[in-house]
Amino acid sequence: MVREEVAVSTRTLQWKCVESRTDSKRLYYGRFILAPLMKGQADTIGIAMRRALLGEIEGTCITRVKSEKVPNEYYTIVGIEESVHEILMNLKEIVLRSHLYGTRDASICVRGPRYVTAQDIIPPPSVEIVDTTQHIASLTEPIDLCIELQIERDRGYRMKTPNNYQDGSYPIDAVSMPVRNANHSIHSYGNRNEKQEILFLEIWTNGSLTPKEALHEASRNLIDLFIPFLHAEEQDIVLEDNPNRFTVPLFTFHDRLANIRKNKKGIALKCIFIDQSELPPRTYNCLKRSNIHTLLDLLSNSQEDLMRIEHFRIEDVKQILDILQKHFTIDLPKNKF
């Protein structure tokens, strides 16, 4: 456990982690403060952050299991203590860490008698198992257990549907929620005329990311939601034939770059995030892992810097150069001087 004394500045808005601990491999805790805030601001930020933490953070989990020898979900296999349904519930509880998108395949193929745990899962290179000791099944006889797993990255909770069953393939309720719980509290101080507040945020995660990482991602998601109000020009609403329905044109990455070309000083480069470009998910995640989140971050690197990024290819650099040249008429230097 790490504890730090809280020192509140009365001049500039600051945040700090005042407590951090790891209760288990699947339970991390963090406590943060933000201060000083004017009266009412702490509640506004606390409510928004809690909703973003619980509903906007993406996670990776097992969403489908396939085995040709299993006729239905409630089937019992001779030589295995658990029913198929119990095994599916155990697989649902496995916590995974991954930054890649799309569907990935994994598998389990073992022979009993033995205990089957998460360590027996053969994951793809992009996926890491947080707790390898997590129990899956108990094989009491010398039989083979071979199953295929489907892994996906998403957000929120997705329930399996009755018509989503395939031959020997069974969906699992997808719990893509790395944040287990989030609370906020407020401490007020000062006299009646100059009342100020301190916001306390408590975050519990499942171990696939730290509370500080969850706080950063939730903050980034909230910023993305509000950027259109700051920089988009007001547009007319296009009504359809149905007077009760309407559509609003999207404010795209290209619109922002067009506005920058007209008025480069009017829009800060740090307000344009790379996840709003047409970069493929793999390239975007490589940049994100290197702490390149905005266009300003990207322009502070040279072509040589980008090539040092893990798993980055020359084709990725060329694609980034094409985007910058096409929409911003600038190039990245080959080397840093």
mmCIF file of C-alpha atoms in Angstrom:
data_model
loop_
_atom_site.group_PDB
_atom_site.id
_atom_site.type_symbol
_atom_site.label_atom_id
_atom_site.label_comp_id
_atom_site.label_asym_id
_atom_site.label_seq_id
_atom_site.Cartn_x
_atom_site.Cartn_y
_atom_site.Cartn_z
ATOM 1 C CA MET A 1 0.000 0.000 0.000
ATOM 2 C CA VAL A 2 1.195 3.483 -0.873
ATOM 3 C CA ARG A 3 -0.093 6.533 0.982
ATOM 4 C CA GLU A 4 0.826 10.169 0.453
ATOM 5 C CA GLU A 5 -0.090 13.264 2.372
ATOM 6 C CA VAL A 6 -2.578 15.555 0.651
ATOM 7 C CA ALA A 7 -1.199 19.011 -0.050
ATOM 8 C CA VAL A 8 -3.819 21.299 -1.630
ATOM 9 C CA SER A 9 -2.756 24.285 -3.690
ATOM 10 C CA THR A 10 -5.041 27.313 -3.602
ATOM 11 C CA ARG A 11 -3.706 28.730 -6.868
ATOM 12 C CA THR A 12 -3.761 26.129 -9.646
ATOM 13 C CA LEU A 13 -5.984 23.107 -10.284
ATOM 14 C CA GLN A 14 -4.007 19.929 -9.583
ATOM 15 C CA TRP A 15 -4.651 16.205 -9.256
ATOM 16 C CA LYS A 16 -2.758 13.582 -7.289
ATOM 17 C CA CYS A 17 -2.878 9.891 -6.413
ATOM 18 C CA VAL A 18 -3.038 9.764 -2.619
ATOM 19 C CA GLU A 19 -3.484 5.995 -2.178
ATOM 20 C CA SER A 20 -2.652 2.988 -4.342
ATOM 21 C CA ARG A 21 -2.733 -0.704 -3.526
ATOM 22 C CA THR A 22 -3.044 -4.143 -5.091
ATOM 23 C CA ASP A 23 -5.432 -6.359 -3.130
ATOM 24 C CA SER A 24 -5.028 -9.279 -5.574
ATOM 25 C CA LYS A 25 -4.156 -9.946 -9.194
ATOM 26 C CA ARG A 26 -7.749 -9.140 -10.093
ATOM 27 C CA LEU A 27 -8.389 -6.220 -7.758
ATOM 28 C CA TYR A 28 -6.525 -2.910 -7.894
ATOM 29 C CA TYR A 29 -7.484 0.180 -5.907
ATOM 30 C CA GLY A 30 -6.611 3.835 -6.367
ATOM 31 C CA ARG A 31 -7.712 7.066 -4.653
ATOM 32 C CA PHE A 32 -7.216 10.416 -6.346
ATOM 33 C CA ILE A 33 -7.898 14.066 -5.533
ATOM 34 C CA LEU A 34 -8.560 17.091 -7.718
ATOM 35 C CA ALA A 35 -8.386 20.566 -6.141
ATOM 36 C CA PRO A 36 -9.086 23.383 -5.644
ATOM 37 C CA LEU A 37 -12.544 23.547 -7.229
ATOM 38 C CA MET A 38 -15.262 26.150 -6.989
ATOM 39 C CA LYS A 39 -18.498 25.239 -5.230
ATOM 40 C CA GLY A 40 -20.525 22.786 -7.353
ATOM 41 C CA GLN A 41 -17.701 21.860 -9.739
ATOM 42 C CA ALA A 42 -16.627 18.764 -7.779
ATOM 43 C CA ASP A 43 -20.052 17.150 -8.097
ATOM 44 C CA THR A 44 -20.223 17.938 -11.820
ATOM 45 C CA ILE A 45 -16.844 16.347 -12.498
ATOM 46 C CA GLY A 46 -17.383 13.444 -10.098
ATOM 47 C CA ILE A 47 -20.676 12.334 -11.671
ATOM 48 C CA ALA A 48 -19.294 12.565 -15.215
ATOM 49 C CA MET A 49 -16.097 10.699 -14.330
ATOM 50 C CA ARG A 50 -17.961 7.899 -12.563
ATOM 51 C CA ARG A 51 -20.210 7.316 -15.574
ATOM 52 C CA ALA A 52 -17.223 7.395 -17.946
ATOM 53 C CA LEU A 53 -15.231 4.994 -15.758
ATOM 54 C CA LEU A 54 -18.048 2.457 -15.480
ATOM 55 C CA GLY A 55 -19.421 2.683 -19.020
ATOM 56 C CA GLU A 56 -16.801 4.055 -21.414
ATOM 57 C CA ILE A 57 -13.656 2.051 -20.617
ATOM 58 C CA GLU A 58 -12.950 -0.800 -23.030
ATOM 59 C CA GLY A 59 -11.964 -4.282 -21.951
ATOM 60 C CA THR A 60 -11.078 -7.676 -23.434
ATOM 61 C CA CYS A 61 -12.887 -10.908 -22.612
ATOM 62 C CA ILE A 62 -13.857 -14.356 -23.907
ATOM 63 C CA THR A 63 -17.136 -14.136 -25.836
ATOM 64 C CA ARG A 64 -17.572 -17.605 -27.390
ATOM 65 C CA VAL A 65 -16.527 -21.216 -26.759
ATOM 66 C CA LYS A 66 -16.512 -24.007 -29.330
ATOM 67 C CA SER A 67 -16.256 -27.758 -28.876
ATOM 68 C CA GLU A 68 -17.554 -30.318 -31.361
ATOM 69 C CA LYS A 69 -18.084 -32.960 -28.651
ATOM 70 C CA VAL A 70 -20.565 -30.856 -26.655
ATOM 71 C CA PRO A 71 -24.189 -31.135 -27.884
ATOM 72 C CA ASN A 72 -25.613 -28.423 -25.576
ATOM 73 C CA GLU A 73 -24.650 -25.957 -22.862
ATOM 74 C CA TYR A 74 -26.013 -28.097 -20.012
ATOM 75 C CA TYR A 75 -24.270 -31.299 -21.098
ATOM 76 C CA THR A 76 -22.168 -33.237 -18.568
ATOM 77 C CA ILE A 77 -18.914 -34.827 -19.733
ATOM 78 C CA VAL A 78 -17.800 -38.064 -18.073
ATOM 79 C CA GLY A 79 -14.475 -37.474 -16.318
ATOM 80 C CA ILE A 80 -15.052 -33.755 -15.669
ATOM 81 C CA GLU A 81 -16.476 -32.615 -12.335
ATOM 82 C CA GLU A 82 -18.043 -29.447 -13.736
ATOM 83 C CA SER A 83 -20.884 -29.290 -16.226
ATOM 84 C CA VAL A 84 -20.376 -27.448 -19.510
ATOM 85 C CA HIS A 85 -22.401 -24.548 -18.123
ATOM 86 C CA GLU A 86 -20.097 -24.284 -15.084
ATOM 87 C CA ILE A 87 -17.033 -24.304 -17.347
ATOM 88 C CA LEU A 88 -18.533 -21.462 -19.405
ATOM 89 C CA MET A 89 -19.136 -19.468 -16.223
ATOM 90 C CA ASN A 90 -15.514 -20.019 -15.168
ATOM 91 C CA LEU A 91 -14.271 -18.838 -18.566
ATOM 92 C CA LYS A 92 -16.456 -15.744 -18.222
ATOM 93 C CA GLU A 93 -14.509 -14.741 -15.089
ATOM 94 C CA ILE A 94 -11.082 -14.830 -16.774
ATOM 95 C CA VAL A 95 -9.497 -11.367 -16.976
ATOM 96 C CA LEU A 96 -7.498 -10.503 -20.109
ATOM 97 C CA ARG A 97 -5.299 -7.564 -21.038
ATOM 98 C CA SER A 98 -5.041 -6.426 -24.671
ATOM 99 C CA HIS A 99 -4.904 -3.195 -26.694
ATOM 100 C CA LEU A 100 -5.811 -4.685 -30.069
ATOM 101 C CA TYR A 101 -9.241 -4.673 -31.681
ATOM 102 C CA GLY A 102 -11.138 -7.269 -33.645
ATOM 103 C CA THR A 103 -11.691 -10.952 -32.926
ATOM 104 C CA ARG A 104 -8.826 -13.151 -31.755
ATOM 105 C CA ASP A 105 -8.709 -16.944 -31.386
ATOM 106 C CA ALA A 106 -7.347 -18.904 -28.446
ATOM 107 C CA SER A 107 -7.534 -22.545 -27.370
ATOM 108 C CA ILE A 108 -7.230 -25.067 -24.548
ATOM 109 C CA CYS A 109 -6.031 -28.618 -25.183
ATOM 110 C CA VAL A 110 -5.062 -30.702 -22.133
ATOM 111 C CA ARG A 111 -5.262 -34.288 -20.937
ATOM 112 C CA GLY A 112 -6.392 -35.404 -17.494
ATOM 113 C CA PRO A 113 -6.388 -36.184 -14.731
ATOM 114 C CA ARG A 114 -5.491 -32.637 -13.696
ATOM 115 C CA TYR A 115 -6.844 -29.229 -12.753
ATOM 116 C CA VAL A 116 -7.360 -26.928 -15.718
ATOM 117 C CA THR A 117 -6.584 -23.255 -15.054
ATOM 118 C CA ALA A 118 -6.200 -20.088 -17.090
ATOM 119 C CA GLN A 119 -2.517 -20.982 -17.476
ATOM 120 C CA ASP A 120 -3.574 -23.745 -19.888
ATOM 121 C CA ILE A 121 -5.084 -21.225 -22.316
ATOM 122 C CA ILE A 122 -2.979 -20.671 -25.430
ATOM 123 C CA PRO A 123 -3.659 -16.979 -26.159
ATOM 124 C CA PRO A 124 -2.748 -15.007 -29.286
ATOM 125 C CA PRO A 125 0.427 -12.869 -29.049
ATOM 126 C CA SER A 126 -1.589 -9.687 -28.476
ATOM 127 C CA VAL A 127 -3.446 -10.977 -25.390
ATOM 128 C CA GLU A 128 -2.163 -11.423 -21.827
ATOM 129 C CA ILE A 129 -3.868 -13.410 -19.041
ATOM 130 C CA VAL A 130 -3.961 -11.388 -15.811
ATOM 131 C CA ASP A 131 -4.444 -14.277 -13.343
ATOM 132 C CA THR A 132 -3.153 -17.606 -14.661
ATOM 133 C CA THR A 133 -4.272 -19.464 -11.503
ATOM 134 C CA GLN A 134 -7.971 -18.941 -12.204
ATOM 135 C CA HIS A 135 -9.836 -22.276 -12.147
ATOM 136 C CA ILE A 136 -11.628 -23.591 -15.244
ATOM 137 C CA ALA A 137 -12.326 -27.324 -14.760
ATOM 138 C CA SER A 138 -11.241 -30.486 -12.910
ATOM 139 C CA LEU A 139 -10.426 -33.556 -15.023
ATOM 140 C CA THR A 140 -10.737 -36.722 -12.910
ATOM 141 C CA GLU A 141 -9.963 -39.279 -15.653
ATOM 142 C CA PRO A 142 -7.402 -39.574 -18.495
ATOM 143 C CA ILE A 143 -9.535 -37.791 -21.070
ATOM 144 C CA ASP A 144 -8.762 -34.961 -23.502
ATOM 145 C CA LEU A 145 -10.307 -31.507 -23.139
ATOM 146 C CA CYS A 146 -9.948 -29.476 -26.318
ATOM 147 C CA ILE A 147 -11.945 -26.271 -26.778
ATOM 148 C CA GLU A 148 -11.584 -23.184 -28.961
ATOM 149 C CA LEU A 149 -12.094 -19.684 -27.573
ATOM 150 C CA GLN A 150 -13.068 -16.418 -29.221
ATOM 151 C CA ILE A 151 -11.691 -13.211 -27.674
ATOM 152 C CA GLU A 152 -13.019 -9.705 -28.353
ATOM 153 C CA ARG A 153 -12.438 -6.152 -27.136
ATOM 154 C CA ASP A 154 -15.522 -4.036 -26.417
ATOM 155 C CA ARG A 155 -17.129 -1.889 -23.736
ATOM 156 C CA GLY A 156 -20.005 -2.437 -21.344
ATOM 157 C CA TYR A 157 -22.033 -5.626 -20.862
ATOM 158 C CA ARG A 158 -23.364 -7.717 -23.748
ATOM 159 C CA MET A 159 -25.763 -10.541 -22.952
ATOM 160 C CA LYS A 160 -25.840 -13.685 -25.043
ATOM 161 C CA THR A 161 -28.964 -14.156 -27.144
ATOM 162 C CA PRO A 162 -30.858 -17.486 -27.486
ATOM 163 C CA ASN A 163 -30.580 -17.447 -31.302
ATOM 164 C CA ASN A 164 -26.814 -16.911 -31.231
ATOM 165 C CA TYR A 165 -25.936 -20.588 -30.850
ATOM 166 C CA GLN A 166 -24.047 -22.390 -33.606
ATOM 167 C CA ASP A 167 -22.981 -25.999 -34.111
ATOM 168 C CA GLY A 168 -20.802 -26.768 -31.112
ATOM 169 C CA SER A 169 -20.303 -23.044 -30.460
ATOM 170 C CA TYR A 170 -21.735 -21.281 -27.419
ATOM 171 C CA PRO A 171 -21.723 -17.542 -26.625
ATOM 172 C CA ILE A 172 -20.756 -16.187 -23.206
ATOM 173 C CA ASP A 173 -22.095 -13.031 -21.563
ATOM 174 C CA ALA A 174 -19.398 -10.488 -22.438
ATOM 175 C CA VAL A 175 -18.351 -8.350 -19.467
ATOM 176 C CA SER A 176 -15.992 -5.787 -21.033
ATOM 177 C CA MET A 177 -15.814 -3.599 -17.917
ATOM 178 C CA PRO A 178 -12.288 -3.288 -16.460
ATOM 179 C CA VAL A 179 -13.528 -0.869 -13.764
ATOM 180 C CA ARG A 180 -15.344 -2.837 -11.053
ATOM 181 C CA ASN A 181 -16.521 0.184 -9.108
ATOM 182 C CA ALA A 182 -16.006 3.942 -8.869
ATOM 183 C CA ASN A 183 -17.069 6.398 -6.174
ATOM 184 C CA HIS A 184 -16.609 10.101 -5.620
ATOM 185 C CA SER A 185 -16.818 12.249 -2.496
ATOM 186 C CA ILE A 186 -16.422 15.964 -1.817
ATOM 187 C CA HIS A 187 -14.674 17.881 0.938
ATOM 188 C CA SER A 188 -15.513 21.581 1.308
ATOM 189 C CA TYR A 189 -13.276 24.132 3.009
ATOM 190 C CA GLY A 190 -12.905 27.903 3.308
ATOM 191 C CA ASN A 191 -15.268 30.574 4.610
ATOM 192 C CA ARG A 192 -18.832 31.156 3.432
ATOM 193 C CA ASN A 193 -17.913 33.723 0.786
ATOM 194 C CA GLU A 194 -14.949 31.815 -0.693
ATOM 195 C CA LYS A 195 -16.051 28.205 -0.422
ATOM 196 C CA GLN A 196 -13.823 25.720 -2.259
ATOM 197 C CA GLU A 197 -13.994 21.964 -2.776
ATOM 198 C CA ILE A 198 -11.730 18.929 -3.069
ATOM 199 C CA LEU A 199 -12.916 16.036 -5.243
ATOM 200 C CA PHE A 200 -11.955 12.518 -4.116
ATOM 201 C CA LEU A 201 -12.218 9.701 -6.700
ATOM 202 C CA GLU A 202 -11.999 6.024 -5.723
ATOM 203 C CA ILE A 203 -11.451 3.457 -8.484
ATOM 204 C CA TRP A 204 -11.378 -0.353 -8.317
ATOM 205 C CA THR A 205 -10.225 -2.274 -11.429
ATOM 206 C CA ASN A 206 -10.023 -5.971 -12.341
ATOM 207 C CA GLY A 207 -6.266 -5.921 -12.926
ATOM 208 C CA SER A 208 -6.359 -5.528 -16.715
ATOM 209 C CA LEU A 209 -5.388 -1.890 -16.167
ATOM 210 C CA THR A 210 -4.434 0.236 -13.189
ATOM 211 C CA PRO A 211 -6.796 2.813 -11.630
ATOM 212 C CA LYS A 212 -4.523 5.579 -12.952
ATOM 213 C CA GLU A 213 -4.757 4.171 -16.497
ATOM 214 C CA ALA A 214 -8.545 3.967 -16.142
ATOM 215 C CA LEU A 215 -8.648 7.596 -14.957
ATOM 216 C CA HIS A 216 -6.618 8.747 -17.967
ATOM 217 C CA GLU A 217 -8.767 6.794 -20.453
ATOM 218 C CA ALA A 218 -12.038 8.025 -18.956
ATOM 219 C CA SER A 219 -10.757 11.620 -19.066
ATOM 220 C CA ARG A 220 -9.727 11.200 -22.701
ATOM 221 C CA ASN A 221 -13.157 9.825 -23.618
ATOM 222 C CA LEU A 222 -14.902 12.775 -21.957
ATOM 223 C CA ILE A 223 -12.658 15.247 -23.800
ATOM 224 C CA ASP A 224 -13.498 13.572 -27.123
ATOM 225 C CA LEU A 225 -17.203 14.060 -26.441
ATOM 226 C CA PHE A 226 -16.872 17.805 -25.846
ATOM 227 C CA ILE A 227 -14.386 18.744 -28.579
ATOM 228 C CA PRO A 228 -17.095 19.150 -31.287
ATOM 229 C CA PHE A 229 -18.761 21.885 -29.206
ATOM 230 C CA LEU A 230 -15.467 23.789 -29.070
ATOM 231 C CA HIS A 231 -14.435 23.687 -32.704
ATOM 232 C CA ALA A 232 -17.311 22.632 -34.944
ATOM 233 C CA GLU A 233 -19.243 25.265 -36.848
ATOM 234 C CA GLU A 234 -22.963 25.195 -36.285
ATOM 235 C CA GLN A 235 -24.723 23.255 -39.049
ATOM 236 C CA ASP A 236 -28.324 23.014 -40.130
ATOM 237 C CA ILE A 237 -30.204 19.907 -39.050
ATOM 238 C CA VAL A 238 -31.249 17.746 -41.996
ATOM 239 C CA LEU A 239 -34.826 16.521 -41.540
ATOM 240 C CA GLU A 240 -36.060 13.294 -43.116
ATOM 241 C CA ASP A 241 -39.565 12.506 -44.367
ATOM 242 C CA ASN A 242 -40.527 11.582 -40.851
ATOM 243 C CA PRO A 243 -40.790 14.903 -38.968
ATOM 244 C CA ASN A 244 -39.957 13.158 -35.684
ATOM 245 C CA ARG A 245 -36.564 12.008 -36.960
ATOM 246 C CA PHE A 246 -33.485 13.976 -37.899
ATOM 247 C CA THR A 247 -29.813 13.427 -38.559
ATOM 248 C CA VAL A 248 -26.856 15.627 -37.716
ATOM 249 C CA PRO A 249 -23.785 15.576 -40.034
ATOM 250 C CA LEU A 250 -20.685 14.162 -38.386
ATOM 251 C CA PHE A 251 -17.824 16.486 -37.512
ATOM 252 C CA THR A 252 -14.910 14.529 -38.926
ATOM 253 C CA PHE A 253 -11.171 14.547 -38.605
ATOM 254 C CA HIS A 254 -10.919 16.018 -42.116
ATOM 255 C CA ASP A 255 -13.164 18.938 -41.152
ATOM 256 C CA ARG A 256 -10.820 19.769 -38.295
ATOM 257 C CA LEU A 257 -7.761 19.680 -40.514
ATOM 258 C CA ALA A 258 -9.523 21.876 -43.075
ATOM 259 C CA ASN A 259 -10.274 24.419 -40.363
ATOM 260 C CA ILE A 260 -6.660 24.331 -39.227
ATOM 261 C CA ARG A 261 -5.453 25.082 -42.738
ATOM 262 C CA LYS A 262 -7.674 28.165 -42.770
ATOM 263 C CA ASN A 263 -6.727 29.285 -39.276
ATOM 264 C CA LYS A 264 -3.775 27.388 -37.816
ATOM 265 C CA LYS A 265 -3.694 29.553 -34.731
ATOM 266 C CA GLY A 266 -7.403 29.166 -34.058
ATOM 267 C CA ILE A 267 -7.342 25.480 -33.164
ATOM 268 C CA ALA A 268 -4.697 23.910 -30.939
ATOM 269 C CA LEU A 269 -3.005 20.836 -32.371
ATOM 270 C CA LYS A 270 -3.301 19.183 -28.991
ATOM 271 C CA CYS A 271 -7.091 19.118 -29.404
ATOM 272 C CA ILE A 272 -6.936 16.771 -32.420
ATOM 273 C CA PHE A 273 -6.619 13.138 -31.317
ATOM 274 C CA ILE A 274 -5.117 10.436 -33.516
ATOM 275 C CA ASP A 275 -8.060 8.106 -32.847
ATOM 276 C CA GLN A 276 -10.194 10.446 -34.993
ATOM 277 C CA SER A 277 -8.077 9.853 -38.097
ATOM 278 C CA GLU A 278 -8.353 7.032 -40.622
ATOM 279 C CA LEU A 279 -5.372 5.161 -39.171
ATOM 280 C CA PRO A 280 -5.916 1.388 -38.891
ATOM 281 C CA PRO A 281 -6.400 0.028 -35.353
ATOM 282 C CA ARG A 282 -2.962 -1.633 -35.214
ATOM 283 C CA THR A 283 -1.128 1.597 -36.128
ATOM 284 C CA TYR A 284 -3.270 3.622 -33.717
ATOM 285 C CA ASN A 285 -2.569 1.259 -30.820
ATOM 286 C CA CYS A 286 1.187 1.303 -31.487
ATOM 287 C CA LEU A 287 1.143 5.109 -31.308
ATOM 288 C CA LYS A 288 -1.036 5.095 -28.205
ATOM 289 C CA ARG A 289 1.313 2.731 -26.352
ATOM 290 C CA SER A 290 4.116 5.201 -27.116
ATOM 291 C CA ASN A 291 2.120 8.041 -25.476
ATOM 292 C CA ILE A 292 1.264 9.640 -28.831
ATOM 293 C CA HIS A 293 -2.355 10.707 -28.383
ATOM 294 C CA THR A 294 -2.742 13.983 -30.275
ATOM 295 C CA LEU A 295 -1.594 15.486 -33.558
ATOM 296 C CA LEU A 296 0.785 17.674 -31.557
ATOM 297 C CA ASP A 297 2.352 14.550 -30.028
ATOM 298 C CA LEU A 298 2.760 13.058 -33.495
ATOM 299 C CA LEU A 299 4.386 16.179 -34.978
ATOM 300 C CA SER A 300 6.967 16.216 -32.178
ATOM 301 C CA ASN A 301 8.420 12.959 -33.565
ATOM 302 C CA SER A 302 10.560 12.309 -36.622
ATOM 303 C CA GLN A 303 10.253 9.423 -39.075
ATOM 304 C CA GLU A 304 13.212 7.816 -37.332
ATOM 305 C CA ASP A 305 11.405 8.101 -33.969
ATOM 306 C CA LEU A 306 8.331 6.353 -35.352
ATOM 307 C CA MET A 307 10.402 3.479 -36.718
ATOM 308 C CA ARG A 308 11.707 2.835 -33.198
ATOM 309 C CA ILE A 309 8.166 2.090 -31.981
ATOM 310 C CA GLU A 310 7.600 -1.596 -31.267
ATOM 311 C CA HIS A 311 5.816 -3.485 -34.092
ATOM 312 C CA PHE A 312 5.908 -0.368 -36.314
ATOM 313 C CA ARG A 313 6.594 -0.890 -40.035
ATOM 314 C CA ILE A 314 7.767 1.377 -42.834
ATOM 315 C CA GLU A 315 4.293 1.065 -44.393
ATOM 316 C CA ASP A 316 2.778 2.561 -41.233
ATOM 317 C CA VAL A 317 5.111 5.553 -41.408
ATOM 318 C CA LYS A 318 4.291 6.096 -45.090
ATOM 319 C CA GLN A 319 0.572 6.024 -44.320
ATOM 320 C CA ILE A 320 1.001 8.633 -41.569
ATOM 321 C CA LEU A 321 3.054 10.839 -43.924
ATOM 322 C CA ASP A 322 0.350 10.586 -46.594
ATOM 323 C CA ILE A 323 -2.331 11.681 -44.115
ATOM 324 C CA LEU A 324 -0.280 14.648 -42.886
ATOM 325 C CA GLN A 325 0.600 15.721 -46.418
ATOM 326 C CA LYS A 326 -2.903 15.289 -47.805
ATOM 327 C CA HIS A 327 -4.828 17.036 -45.036
ATOM 328 C CA PHE A 328 -2.238 19.297 -43.434
ATOM 329 C CA THR A 329 0.426 19.876 -46.122
ATOM 330 C CA ILE A 330 3.305 19.147 -43.759
ATOM 331 C CA ASP A 331 5.956 16.431 -43.483
ATOM 332 C CA LEU A 332 7.705 14.785 -40.585
ATOM 333 C CA PRO A 333 11.486 15.231 -40.632
ATOM 334 C CA LYS A 334 13.463 12.056 -41.290
ATOM 335 C CA ASN A 335 15.727 12.681 -38.305
ATOM 336 C CA LYS A 336 15.745 14.920 -35.246
ATOM 337 C CA PHE A 337 18.339 17.660 -35.425
#
